[in-house]
Each structure stands twice: as C-alpha cells, then as structure tokens.
Short mmCIF file of C-alpha atoms in Angstrom, two decimals:
data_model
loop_
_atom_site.label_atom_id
_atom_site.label_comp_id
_atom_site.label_asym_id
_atom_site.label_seq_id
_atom_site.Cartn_x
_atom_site.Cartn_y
_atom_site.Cartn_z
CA UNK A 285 28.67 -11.02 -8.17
CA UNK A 286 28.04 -8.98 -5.39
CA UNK A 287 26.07 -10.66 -2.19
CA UNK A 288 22.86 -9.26 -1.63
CA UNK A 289 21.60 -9.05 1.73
CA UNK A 290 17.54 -9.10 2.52
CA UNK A 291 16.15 -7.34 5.45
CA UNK A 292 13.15 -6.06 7.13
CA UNK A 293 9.43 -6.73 7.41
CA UNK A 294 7.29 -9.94 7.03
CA UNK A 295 7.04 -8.91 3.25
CA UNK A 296 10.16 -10.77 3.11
CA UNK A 297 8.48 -13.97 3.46
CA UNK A 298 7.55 -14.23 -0.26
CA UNK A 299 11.05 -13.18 -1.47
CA UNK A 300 12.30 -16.22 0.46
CA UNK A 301 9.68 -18.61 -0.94
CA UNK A 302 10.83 -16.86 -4.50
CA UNK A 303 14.54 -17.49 -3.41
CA UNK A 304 13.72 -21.39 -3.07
CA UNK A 305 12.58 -21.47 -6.68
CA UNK A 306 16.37 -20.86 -7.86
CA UNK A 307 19.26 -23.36 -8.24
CA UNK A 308 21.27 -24.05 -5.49
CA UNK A 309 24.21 -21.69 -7.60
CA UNK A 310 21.82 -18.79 -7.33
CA UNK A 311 20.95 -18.95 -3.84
CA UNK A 312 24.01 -18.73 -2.51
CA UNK A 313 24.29 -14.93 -3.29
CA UNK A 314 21.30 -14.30 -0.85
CA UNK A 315 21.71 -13.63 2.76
CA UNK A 316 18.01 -13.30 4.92
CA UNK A 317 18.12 -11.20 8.15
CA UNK A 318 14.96 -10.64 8.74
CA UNK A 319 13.63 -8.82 11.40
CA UNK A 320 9.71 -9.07 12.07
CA UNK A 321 6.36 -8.04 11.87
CA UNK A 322 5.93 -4.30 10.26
CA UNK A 323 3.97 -3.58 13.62
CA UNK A 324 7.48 -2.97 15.01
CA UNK A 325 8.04 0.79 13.64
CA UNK A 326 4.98 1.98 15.12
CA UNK A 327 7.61 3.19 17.89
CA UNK A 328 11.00 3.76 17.59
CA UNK A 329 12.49 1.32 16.38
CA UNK A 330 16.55 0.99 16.24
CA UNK A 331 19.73 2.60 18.22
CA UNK A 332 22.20 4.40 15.74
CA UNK A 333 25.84 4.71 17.12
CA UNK A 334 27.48 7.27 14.66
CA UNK A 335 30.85 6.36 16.38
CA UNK A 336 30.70 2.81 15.89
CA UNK A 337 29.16 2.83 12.71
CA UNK A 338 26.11 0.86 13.86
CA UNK A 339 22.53 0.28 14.15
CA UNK A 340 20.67 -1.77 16.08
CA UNK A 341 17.00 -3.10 16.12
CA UNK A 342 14.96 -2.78 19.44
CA UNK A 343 11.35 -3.98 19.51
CA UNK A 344 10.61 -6.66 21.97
CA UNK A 345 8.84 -8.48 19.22
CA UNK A 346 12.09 -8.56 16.52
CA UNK A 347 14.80 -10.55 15.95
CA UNK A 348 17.50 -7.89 17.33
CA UNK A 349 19.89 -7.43 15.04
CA UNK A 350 23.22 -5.44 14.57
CA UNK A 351 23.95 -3.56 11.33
CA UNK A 352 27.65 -2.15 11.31
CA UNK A 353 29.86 -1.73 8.46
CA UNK A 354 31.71 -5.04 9.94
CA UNK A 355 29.26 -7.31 9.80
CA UNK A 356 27.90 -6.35 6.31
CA UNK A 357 31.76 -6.55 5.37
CA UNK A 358 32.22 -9.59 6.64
CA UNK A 359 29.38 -11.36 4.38
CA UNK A 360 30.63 -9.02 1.09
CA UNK A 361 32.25 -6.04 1.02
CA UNK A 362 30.86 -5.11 -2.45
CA UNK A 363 26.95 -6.46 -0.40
CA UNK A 364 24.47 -4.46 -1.04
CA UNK A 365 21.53 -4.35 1.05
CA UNK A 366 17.93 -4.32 0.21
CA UNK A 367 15.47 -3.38 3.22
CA UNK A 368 11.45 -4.62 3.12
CA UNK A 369 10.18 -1.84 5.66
CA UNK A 370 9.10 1.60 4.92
CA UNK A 371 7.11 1.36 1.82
CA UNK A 372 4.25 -1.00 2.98
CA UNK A 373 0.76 0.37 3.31
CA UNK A 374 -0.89 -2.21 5.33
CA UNK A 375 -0.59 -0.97 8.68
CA UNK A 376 -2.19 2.72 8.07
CA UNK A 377 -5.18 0.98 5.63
CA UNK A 378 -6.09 -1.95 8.18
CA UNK A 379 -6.08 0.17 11.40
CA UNK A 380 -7.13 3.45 10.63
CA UNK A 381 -11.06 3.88 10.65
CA UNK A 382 -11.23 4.84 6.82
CA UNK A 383 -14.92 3.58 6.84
CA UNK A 384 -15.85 6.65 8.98
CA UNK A 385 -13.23 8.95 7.55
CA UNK A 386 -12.29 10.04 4.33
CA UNK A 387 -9.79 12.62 2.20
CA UNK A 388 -11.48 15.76 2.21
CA UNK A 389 -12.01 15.43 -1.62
CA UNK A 390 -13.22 11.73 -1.15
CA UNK A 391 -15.70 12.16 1.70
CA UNK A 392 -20.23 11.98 1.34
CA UNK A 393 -21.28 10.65 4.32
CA UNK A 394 -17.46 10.30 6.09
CA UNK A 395 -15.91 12.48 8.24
CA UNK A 396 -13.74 14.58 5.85
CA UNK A 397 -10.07 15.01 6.75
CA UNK A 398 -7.88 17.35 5.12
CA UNK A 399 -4.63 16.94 3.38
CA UNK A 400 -2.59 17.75 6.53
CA UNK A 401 -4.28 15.64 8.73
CA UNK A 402 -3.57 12.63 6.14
CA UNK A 403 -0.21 13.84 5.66
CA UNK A 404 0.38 13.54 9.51
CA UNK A 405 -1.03 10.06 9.63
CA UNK A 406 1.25 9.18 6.69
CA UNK A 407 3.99 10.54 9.07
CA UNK A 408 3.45 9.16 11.86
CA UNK A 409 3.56 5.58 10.33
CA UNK A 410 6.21 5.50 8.70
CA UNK A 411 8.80 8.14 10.36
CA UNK A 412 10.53 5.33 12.47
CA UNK A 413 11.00 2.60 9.46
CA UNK A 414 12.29 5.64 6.94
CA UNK A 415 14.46 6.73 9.72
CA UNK A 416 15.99 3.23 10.24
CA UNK A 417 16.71 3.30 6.64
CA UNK A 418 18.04 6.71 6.92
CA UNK A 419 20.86 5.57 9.55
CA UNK A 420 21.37 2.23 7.82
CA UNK A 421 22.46 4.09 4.71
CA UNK A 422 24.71 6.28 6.45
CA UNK A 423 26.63 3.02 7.40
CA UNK A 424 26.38 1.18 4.42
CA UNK A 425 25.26 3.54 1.20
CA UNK A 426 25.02 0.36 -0.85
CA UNK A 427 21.50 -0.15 0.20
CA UNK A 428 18.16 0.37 -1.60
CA UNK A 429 14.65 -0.34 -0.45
CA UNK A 430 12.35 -3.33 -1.94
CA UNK A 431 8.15 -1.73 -2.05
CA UNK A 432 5.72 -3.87 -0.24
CA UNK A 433 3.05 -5.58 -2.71
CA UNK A 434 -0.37 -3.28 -3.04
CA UNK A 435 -3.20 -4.34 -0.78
CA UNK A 436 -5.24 -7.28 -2.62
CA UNK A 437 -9.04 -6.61 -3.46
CA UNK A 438 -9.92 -9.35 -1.22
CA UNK A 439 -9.02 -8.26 1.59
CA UNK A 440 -11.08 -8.73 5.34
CA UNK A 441 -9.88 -5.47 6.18
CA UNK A 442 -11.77 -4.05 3.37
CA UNK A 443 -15.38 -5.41 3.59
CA UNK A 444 -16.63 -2.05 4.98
CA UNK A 445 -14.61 0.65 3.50
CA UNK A 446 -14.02 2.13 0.31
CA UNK A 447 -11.94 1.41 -2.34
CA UNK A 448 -11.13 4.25 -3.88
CA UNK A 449 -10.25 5.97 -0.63
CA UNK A 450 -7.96 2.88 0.11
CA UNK A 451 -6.46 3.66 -3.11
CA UNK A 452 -6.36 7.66 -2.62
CA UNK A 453 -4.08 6.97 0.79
CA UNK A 454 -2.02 3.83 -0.41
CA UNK A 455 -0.77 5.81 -3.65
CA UNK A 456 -0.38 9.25 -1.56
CA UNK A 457 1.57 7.07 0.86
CA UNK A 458 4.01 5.86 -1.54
CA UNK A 459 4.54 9.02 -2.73
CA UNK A 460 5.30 10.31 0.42
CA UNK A 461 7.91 7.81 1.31
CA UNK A 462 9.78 7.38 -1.67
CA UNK A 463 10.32 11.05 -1.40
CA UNK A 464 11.84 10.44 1.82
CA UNK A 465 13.92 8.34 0.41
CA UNK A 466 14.80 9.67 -2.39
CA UNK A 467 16.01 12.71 -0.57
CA UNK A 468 18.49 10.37 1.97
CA UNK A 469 19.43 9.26 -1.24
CA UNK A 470 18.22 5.72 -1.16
CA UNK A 471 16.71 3.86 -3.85
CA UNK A 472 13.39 2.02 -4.26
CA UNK A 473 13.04 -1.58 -6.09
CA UNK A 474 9.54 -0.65 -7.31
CA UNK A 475 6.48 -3.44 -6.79
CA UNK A 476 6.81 -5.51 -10.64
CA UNK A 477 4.80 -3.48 -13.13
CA UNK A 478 3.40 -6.60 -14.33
CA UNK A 479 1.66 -7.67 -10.64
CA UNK A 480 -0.55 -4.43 -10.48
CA UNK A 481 -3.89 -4.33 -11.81
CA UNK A 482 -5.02 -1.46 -13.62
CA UNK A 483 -7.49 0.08 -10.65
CA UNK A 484 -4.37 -0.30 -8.83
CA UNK A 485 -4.54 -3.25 -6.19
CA UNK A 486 -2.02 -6.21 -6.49
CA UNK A 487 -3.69 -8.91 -9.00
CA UNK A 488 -5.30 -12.04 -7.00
CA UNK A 489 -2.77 -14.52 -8.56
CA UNK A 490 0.08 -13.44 -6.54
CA UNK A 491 -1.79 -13.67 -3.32
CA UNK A 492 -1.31 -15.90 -0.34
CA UNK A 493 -2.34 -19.16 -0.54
CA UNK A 494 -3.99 -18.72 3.04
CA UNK A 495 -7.12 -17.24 2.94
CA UNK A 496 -6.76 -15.93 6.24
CA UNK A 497 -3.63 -13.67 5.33
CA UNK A 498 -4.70 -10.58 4.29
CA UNK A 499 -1.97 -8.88 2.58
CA UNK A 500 1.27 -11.34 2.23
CA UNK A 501 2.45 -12.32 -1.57
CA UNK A 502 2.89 -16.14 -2.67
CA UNK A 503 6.36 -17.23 -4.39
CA UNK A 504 5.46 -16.37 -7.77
CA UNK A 505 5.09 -12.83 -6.88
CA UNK A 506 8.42 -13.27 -4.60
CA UNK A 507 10.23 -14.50 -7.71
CA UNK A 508 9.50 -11.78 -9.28
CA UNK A 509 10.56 -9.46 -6.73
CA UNK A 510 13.68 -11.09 -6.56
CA UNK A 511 14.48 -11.19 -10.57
CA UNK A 512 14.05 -7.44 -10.17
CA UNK A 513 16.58 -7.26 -6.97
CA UNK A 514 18.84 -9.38 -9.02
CA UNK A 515 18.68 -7.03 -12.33
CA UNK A 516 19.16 -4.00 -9.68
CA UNK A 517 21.87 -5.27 -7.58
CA UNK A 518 23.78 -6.25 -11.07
CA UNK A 519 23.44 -2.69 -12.48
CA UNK A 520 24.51 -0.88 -9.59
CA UNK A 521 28.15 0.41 -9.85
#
C-alpha cells in the first residue's frame, strides 16, 4: 500500500483526530506534515527551486518545511501526497465585508460588485496556495488536493451577513479553484457528499466541539475525509 502523506492548512486537524480512530495497522500508512494556519497564503508563500527539485514553505508563522523529490522518496516512493490548502473558503467569507457588499445579482441594500471584481477577490486569495500546489506537483505528480469542509450555519462570522451571498461566493470559489487545478492537472478529494446539507453549508454534527471555533471539523467528519483519501490513494495507478 502506498504511504500517503498529509499536508497543509489547519483543516488537517480533523483528519488527524479521524486518523486516531484507526488501528494501529492503519495508521502507519499516514505521514502528517503540516504546515499552519491558512492565513499563511495571503502572501507568497513557498520558494520553488526547479534545479533541485524543491519547494520550500516561508511564512514566519509555519512550520518550514522542504518538499523535494528526496524527501517524499525517502518516506515512499510510490507516496502520494494529499495537500489541505487551496480549496478552503474561510478566509475570503470571514474577512471580506459581505454584510455591506454583495454579487451584483445578490445585492438590495449592499453595495453591488460585479463578477470581475469577485473574481479578483477569489484571485487574490487563493493565487499563492494554488501556486504552491502548482510547484509541488511539478516535483511530485502523485499529489491530489483534500477540499476544506463548507462553512457551518453557526458560524460568529455570520451573525450579520447573508446567507445566500455566503453561499453565492463559497460555491463560485470552489469552482474557481478546482479549475485551477484541474488545469495543473491535480486532483481534488471532494468534501463527503454525505456531510453537506442540502442549502449547502456543512451539517452541525461534524462541527467542532468548541464553540468558539468557527469553521474546524470534529473526528467524525475527519474519518470520513480520510476513508475517502484511503479509497483515492488505493485507486490511483
């Protein structure tokens, strides 16, 4: 079985929780490297060294790491890779003043904004994590990407701003991304079908057992996550 190596964003947190759930036989085909809090690709992000076959992590606030096709070898060198990063929504709902602001299609009272100008936001969050996933796949094309969960209803950061335009710009994010992806040729381990609620948030059950955190899974949700990682890792040639 081929060694599957976990990267990436705090997201990861409720994979690892899921990992814990499995017998000691199953967990030692996981290997964590996690890197930090999402809030790291608001800049860039990672030094690629096309010679060496390498990229490495920068911001102050991450665990610096070193991706080259020798230490990836040197775990497995059948790994594949799965990176928690680029496909996680919370940053650009949370911080962005969507209470005031709203698709042009959306907007009453809000300021209306039009497709480009959302596109551009969508852009300029997430250009440096789907770049670092970019260069990590031209080192190691084994690789895929794992989606962050869908904001949960009861959320803080949503008390004063609408849920359908929170919706509208999570789903037009996604699509944005994976198409980014899809076109460096990197797969996407989708969010579990069976954790999304029809109006399209992530259902309560899988959230974090602190009420305080906002937007983290618990280890049910994790496990899930992981089965799916599991079923993709084992059909990948």
């Amino acid at each position: 079985m081929k060694t599957i190596i976990l990267t990436g964003d705090s997201h990861l947190g409720a994979i690892r929780r899921g990992w814990e759930t499995l017998s000691e036989t199953g967990k030692e085909r996981f290997a964590f490297w996690p890197l930090g809090k999402g809030s790291g690709v608001r800049v860039p992000c990672h030094v690629f060294n096309a010679d060496a076959g390498s990229v490495t992590t920068t911001p102050e606030l991450w665990r610096n790491r070193e991706f080259s096709q020798k230490t990836i070898a040197a775990i497995d060198p059948d790994a594949i890779v799965v990176v928690s990063l680029p496909l996680n929504t919370s940053r650009i709902l949370r911080d962005y003043s969507w209470h005031t602001h709203a698709p042009w299609h959306l907007a009453t009272e809000e300021l209306a904004l039009s497709d480009q100008v959302i596109a551009k936001m969508i852009e300029r969050d997430s250009i440096h994590a789907v770049n670092l996933v970019r260069d990590l796949a031209l080192i190691w094309p084994a690789l895929a990407v794992v989606e962050a969960p869908r904001f949960f209803a009861n959320a803080s950061y949503l008390t004063a701003k609408r849920l359908d335009v929170c919706l509208y710009v999570d789903t037009v994010y996604r699509q944005t991304v994976r198409q980014e992806l899809a076109a460096a040729g990197v797969d996407v381990v989708a969010q579990p079908a069976a954790t999304i609620l029809p109006q399209g948030t992530t259902a309560l059950k899988y959230d974090h057992p602190d009420p305080a955190d906002d937007h983290h899974a618990n280890e049910a949700y994790g496990r899930l996550v992981l089965d799916d990682i599991i079923r993709y890792a084992d059909a990948t040639g």
